[in-house]
């Protein structure tokens, strides 16, 4: 029997993806090789790519089409889930070509235009999806030249859309500036800001869990929920030269401003009026508007902990401390870990803290959200010795790995004595659906081709999130006596100060 009788088409929540020519700017980079091409190949192998899709890789280095394809193939072999198959790669790779140009070279975009027209004249779909996968400092040039070459103009023969990768600016003013540049070239409805966490299957399931099940939504408020924890742990540090970028960003800007605030919005939002992109995004923006600001050093010091890892052991290997990582400034004041206590000042969530923590070089890679329900009254069973230390009802949404949802509850231990133990009801994607979930980029690429922006960030969402983050960055970096930088040994669960953040509220971090 089909384990999942509800197909998306039946629920009318998706359009069909249109065929198009996907132009990837920054095609020599990691994102193209490690994420975009493996995602497209997987879709092609499953027969899910619209027929006639073409890919043009735009980048600076001199390369032939064959050299470009060979480089992509090498990484695809290593990375692609489900395995690389020569007989599938061969026809797929024939749809890929290479376009050499500097990002600032107007003539390169004229050549691109001629090339795209030629593709369309030879059976191409007429639709164009421009993907900005380059370093962000080139976004302005690329958009300006796309406009200059007339490539963004509405055409009768097909649509033009742009996909923008994060970071969307580095603070509110730069995010606004980027939004303005984008808006000069593409209307908001044709702009797709990727936040790949929204493409993760379990993140998408949050809305279904909440709004398709009466059971949870009735309890989803400050009367029943004590607090919420959002944890994103990574065991990796600054491998592969990543320190160069990371040291200019830090955990707060790299992950919290986008991915983790997006998860918070999905947990906290009101039911949308409908499942349209704007219906959903309007509700997320309302949550962001209600985040209690942290306007001064005192409130930042009280509600946010930042830290760097020192040397330690991760997965049995000795690793160096953050400041000794490749391409990291030895006197760096960039955080590799951050923990926050976020309050949402609205009717539903008044008084419920949302604790967020993100760190590099923690013991393992895991992202989860846990909803901690209030205690049952301390009478009857909950008055028994030991009941107090036992976790109560915790609903855990495992974003990755081992995706699933579990509910912890107290149960009677078999036997004559009235003894309690915590047990779990556990739903795992693997066992319930018999297959692993698609990669986020697979879903998001198809959605951009289908014109469905629900899982993409809107301009005002991005700006609201920055407004919240900027106060914290300001207290850290632009004041005379900033809150301190804590430390944690690599391979530990973070600094003591992050534990204290919760102890002060009488709570503790969930053990993952
Ligand atoms: C990226 C961040 O957006 O997300 C990285 O820049 C982080 O620092 C990555 O490692 C995590 O993504 P995922 O899907 O592996 O959890």
mmCIF file with all atom_site columns, N, CA and C and ligand atoms in Angstrom, residues 35 166 196-197 200 232 234 242 245-246 254-255 258-259 358 360 365 367 400, ligand 1:
data_model
loop_
_atom_site.group_PDB
_atom_site.id
_atom_site.type_symbol
_atom_site.label_atom_id
_atom_site.label_alt_id
_atom_site.label_comp_id
_atom_site.label_asym_id
_atom_site.label_entity_id
_atom_site.label_seq_id
_atom_site.pdbx_PDB_ins_code
_atom_site.Cartn_x
_atom_site.Cartn_y
_atom_site.Cartn_z
_atom_site.occupancy
_atom_site.B_iso_or_equiv
_atom_site.pdbx_formal_charge
_atom_site.auth_seq_id
_atom_site.auth_comp_id
_atom_site.auth_asym_id
_atom_site.auth_atom_id
_atom_site.pdbx_PDB_model_num
ATOM   1  N N  . UNK A 1 35  ? 25.801 21.216 -3.955 1.00 0.00 ? 35  UNK A N  1
ATOM   2  C CA . UNK A 1 35  ? 24.360 21.231 -3.661 1.00 0.00 ? 35  UNK A CA 1
ATOM   3  C C  . UNK A 1 35  ? 23.496 21.260 -4.921 1.00 0.00 ? 35  UNK A C  1
ATOM   4  N N  . UNK A 1 166 ? 21.842 33.179 0.587  1.00 0.00 ? 166 UNK A N  1
ATOM   5  C CA . UNK A 1 166 ? 22.285 33.988 1.711  1.00 0.00 ? 166 UNK A CA 1
ATOM   6  C C  . UNK A 1 166 ? 23.796 34.185 1.642  1.00 0.00 ? 166 UNK A C  1
ATOM   7  N N  . UNK A 1 196 ? 17.801 27.473 3.096  1.00 0.00 ? 196 UNK A N  1
ATOM   8  C CA . UNK A 1 196 ? 17.640 26.046 2.815  1.00 0.00 ? 196 UNK A CA 1
ATOM   9  C C  . UNK A 1 196 ? 17.012 25.278 3.982  1.00 0.00 ? 196 UNK A C  1
ATOM   10 N N  . UNK A 1 197 ? 16.976 25.888 5.184  1.00 0.00 ? 197 UNK A N  1
ATOM   11 C CA . UNK A 1 197 ? 16.301 25.207 6.293  1.00 0.00 ? 197 UNK A CA 1
ATOM   12 C C  . UNK A 1 197 ? 14.800 25.073 6.035  1.00 0.00 ? 197 UNK A C  1
ATOM   13 N N  . UNK A 1 200 ? 13.943 21.894 4.285  1.00 0.00 ? 200 UNK A N  1
ATOM   14 C CA . UNK A 1 200 ? 14.111 20.601 4.971  1.00 0.00 ? 200 UNK A CA 1
ATOM   15 C C  . UNK A 1 200 ? 12.730 20.034 5.279  1.00 0.00 ? 200 UNK A C  1
ATOM   16 N N  . UNK A 1 232 ? 20.846 23.906 17.311 1.00 0.00 ? 232 UNK A N  1
ATOM   17 C CA . UNK A 1 232 ? 21.522 23.480 16.086 1.00 0.00 ? 232 UNK A CA 1
ATOM   18 C C  . UNK A 1 232 ? 22.982 23.232 16.451 1.00 0.00 ? 232 UNK A C  1
ATOM   19 N N  . UNK A 1 234 ? 26.717 21.524 15.561 1.00 0.00 ? 234 UNK A N  1
ATOM   20 C CA . UNK A 1 234 ? 27.557 21.020 14.465 1.00 0.00 ? 234 UNK A CA 1
ATOM   21 C C  . UNK A 1 234 ? 28.873 20.542 15.046 1.00 0.00 ? 234 UNK A C  1
ATOM   22 N N  . UNK A 1 242 ? 36.978 27.571 5.462  1.00 0.00 ? 242 UNK A N  1
ATOM   23 C CA . UNK A 1 242 ? 35.733 28.262 5.775  1.00 0.00 ? 242 UNK A CA 1
ATOM   24 C C  . UNK A 1 242 ? 35.906 29.418 6.769  1.00 0.00 ? 242 UNK A C  1
ATOM   25 N N  . UNK A 1 245 ? 35.416 33.204 5.629  1.00 0.00 ? 245 UNK A N  1
ATOM   26 C CA . UNK A 1 245 ? 34.062 33.777 5.651  1.00 0.00 ? 245 UNK A CA 1
ATOM   27 C C  . UNK A 1 245 ? 33.531 33.840 7.084  1.00 0.00 ? 245 UNK A C  1
ATOM   28 N N  . UNK A 1 246 ? 33.678 32.726 7.795  1.00 0.00 ? 246 UNK A N  1
ATOM   29 C CA . UNK A 1 246 ? 33.001 32.604 9.082  1.00 0.00 ? 246 UNK A CA 1
ATOM   30 C C  . UNK A 1 246 ? 33.454 33.672 10.068 1.00 0.00 ? 246 UNK A C  1
ATOM   31 N N  . UNK A 1 254 ? 25.419 33.962 10.859 1.00 0.00 ? 254 UNK A N  1
ATOM   32 C CA . UNK A 1 254 ? 25.476 32.855 9.904  1.00 0.00 ? 254 UNK A CA 1
ATOM   33 C C  . UNK A 1 254 ? 24.240 31.951 9.998  1.00 0.00 ? 254 UNK A C  1
ATOM   34 N N  . UNK A 1 255 ? 23.752 31.715 11.187 1.00 0.00 ? 255 UNK A N  1
ATOM   35 C CA . UNK A 1 255 ? 22.673 30.732 11.340 1.00 0.00 ? 255 UNK A CA 1
ATOM   36 C C  . UNK A 1 255 ? 21.420 31.252 12.042 1.00 0.00 ? 255 UNK A C  1
ATOM   37 N N  . UNK A 1 258 ? 18.895 33.818 10.068 1.00 0.00 ? 258 UNK A N  1
ATOM   38 C CA . UNK A 1 258 ? 18.107 33.231 8.992  1.00 0.00 ? 258 UNK A CA 1
ATOM   39 C C  . UNK A 1 258 ? 17.456 31.916 9.433  1.00 0.00 ? 258 UNK A C  1
ATOM   40 N N  . UNK A 1 259 ? 18.257 30.834 9.421  1.00 0.00 ? 259 UNK A N  1
ATOM   41 C CA . UNK A 1 259 ? 17.664 29.502 9.613  1.00 0.00 ? 259 UNK A CA 1
ATOM   42 C C  . UNK A 1 259 ? 16.902 29.363 10.937 1.00 0.00 ? 259 UNK A C  1
ATOM   43 N N  . UNK A 1 358 ? 23.221 27.639 19.057 1.00 0.00 ? 358 UNK A N  1
ATOM   44 C CA . UNK A 1 358 ? 23.889 27.174 17.841 1.00 0.00 ? 358 UNK A CA 1
ATOM   45 C C  . UNK A 1 358 ? 25.378 27.141 18.110 1.00 0.00 ? 358 UNK A C  1
ATOM   46 N N  . UNK A 1 360 ? 29.440 25.600 16.709 1.00 0.00 ? 360 UNK A N  1
ATOM   47 C CA . UNK A 1 360 ? 30.370 24.761 15.939 1.00 0.00 ? 360 UNK A CA 1
ATOM   48 C C  . UNK A 1 360 ? 31.193 23.958 16.938 1.00 0.00 ? 360 UNK A C  1
ATOM   49 N N  . UNK A 1 365 ? 26.435 16.449 15.041 1.00 0.00 ? 365 UNK A N  1
ATOM   50 C CA . UNK A 1 365 ? 25.594 17.293 14.199 1.00 0.00 ? 365 UNK A CA 1
ATOM   51 C C  . UNK A 1 365 ? 24.132 16.932 14.455 1.00 0.00 ? 365 UNK A C  1
ATOM   52 N N  . UNK A 1 367 ? 20.038 18.980 14.650 1.00 0.00 ? 367 UNK A N  1
ATOM   53 C CA . UNK A 1 367 ? 19.174 20.149 14.785 1.00 0.00 ? 367 UNK A CA 1
ATOM   54 C C  . UNK A 1 367 ? 17.817 19.666 15.265 1.00 0.00 ? 367 UNK A C  1
ATOM   55 N N  . UNK A 1 400 ? 17.131 17.200 11.806 1.00 0.00 ? 400 UNK A N  1
ATOM   56 C CA . UNK A 1 400 ? 18.161 16.329 11.227 1.00 0.00 ? 400 UNK A CA 1
ATOM   57 C C  . UNK A 1 400 ? 19.113 15.895 12.324 1.00 0.00 ? 400 UNK A C  1
HETATM 58 C C1 . LIG B 2 .   ? 24.837 27.356 6.257  1.00 0.00 ? 1   LIG B C1 1
HETATM 59 C C2 . LIG B 2 .   ? 25.848 27.968 7.171  1.00 0.00 ? 1   LIG B C2 1
HETATM 60 O O1 . LIG B 2 .   ? 23.842 28.286 5.902  1.00 0.00 ? 1   LIG B O1 1
HETATM 61 O O2 . LIG B 2 .   ? 24.226 26.258 6.909  1.00 0.00 ? 1   LIG B O2 1
HETATM 62 C C3 . LIG B 2 .   ? 26.879 26.956 7.644  1.00 0.00 ? 1   LIG B C3 1
HETATM 63 O O3 . LIG B 2 .   ? 26.511 29.019 6.479  1.00 0.00 ? 1   LIG B O3 1
HETATM 64 C C4 . LIG B 2 .   ? 26.185 25.763 8.236  1.00 0.00 ? 1   LIG B C4 1
HETATM 65 O O4 . LIG B 2 .   ? 27.786 27.514 8.579  1.00 0.00 ? 1   LIG B O4 1
HETATM 66 C C5 . LIG B 2 .   ? 25.131 25.239 7.291  1.00 0.00 ? 1   LIG B C5 1
HETATM 67 O O5 . LIG B 2 .   ? 27.168 24.763 8.496  1.00 0.00 ? 1   LIG B O5 1
HETATM 68 C C6 . LIG B 2 .   ? 24.330 24.139 7.953  1.00 0.00 ? 1   LIG B C6 1
HETATM 69 O O6 . LIG B 2 .   ? 23.457 23.558 7.041  1.00 0.00 ? 1   LIG B O6 1
HETATM 70 P P1 . LIG B 2 .   ? 22.972 22.065 7.244  1.00 0.00 ? 1   LIG B P1 1
HETATM 71 O O7 . LIG B 2 .   ? 21.928 21.877 6.217  1.00 0.00 ? 1   LIG B O7 1
HETATM 72 O O8 . LIG B 2 .   ? 24.169 21.189 7.070  1.00 0.00 ? 1   LIG B O8 1
HETATM 73 O O9 . LIG B 2 .   ? 22.458 21.990 8.656  1.00 0.00 ? 1   LIG B O9 1
#
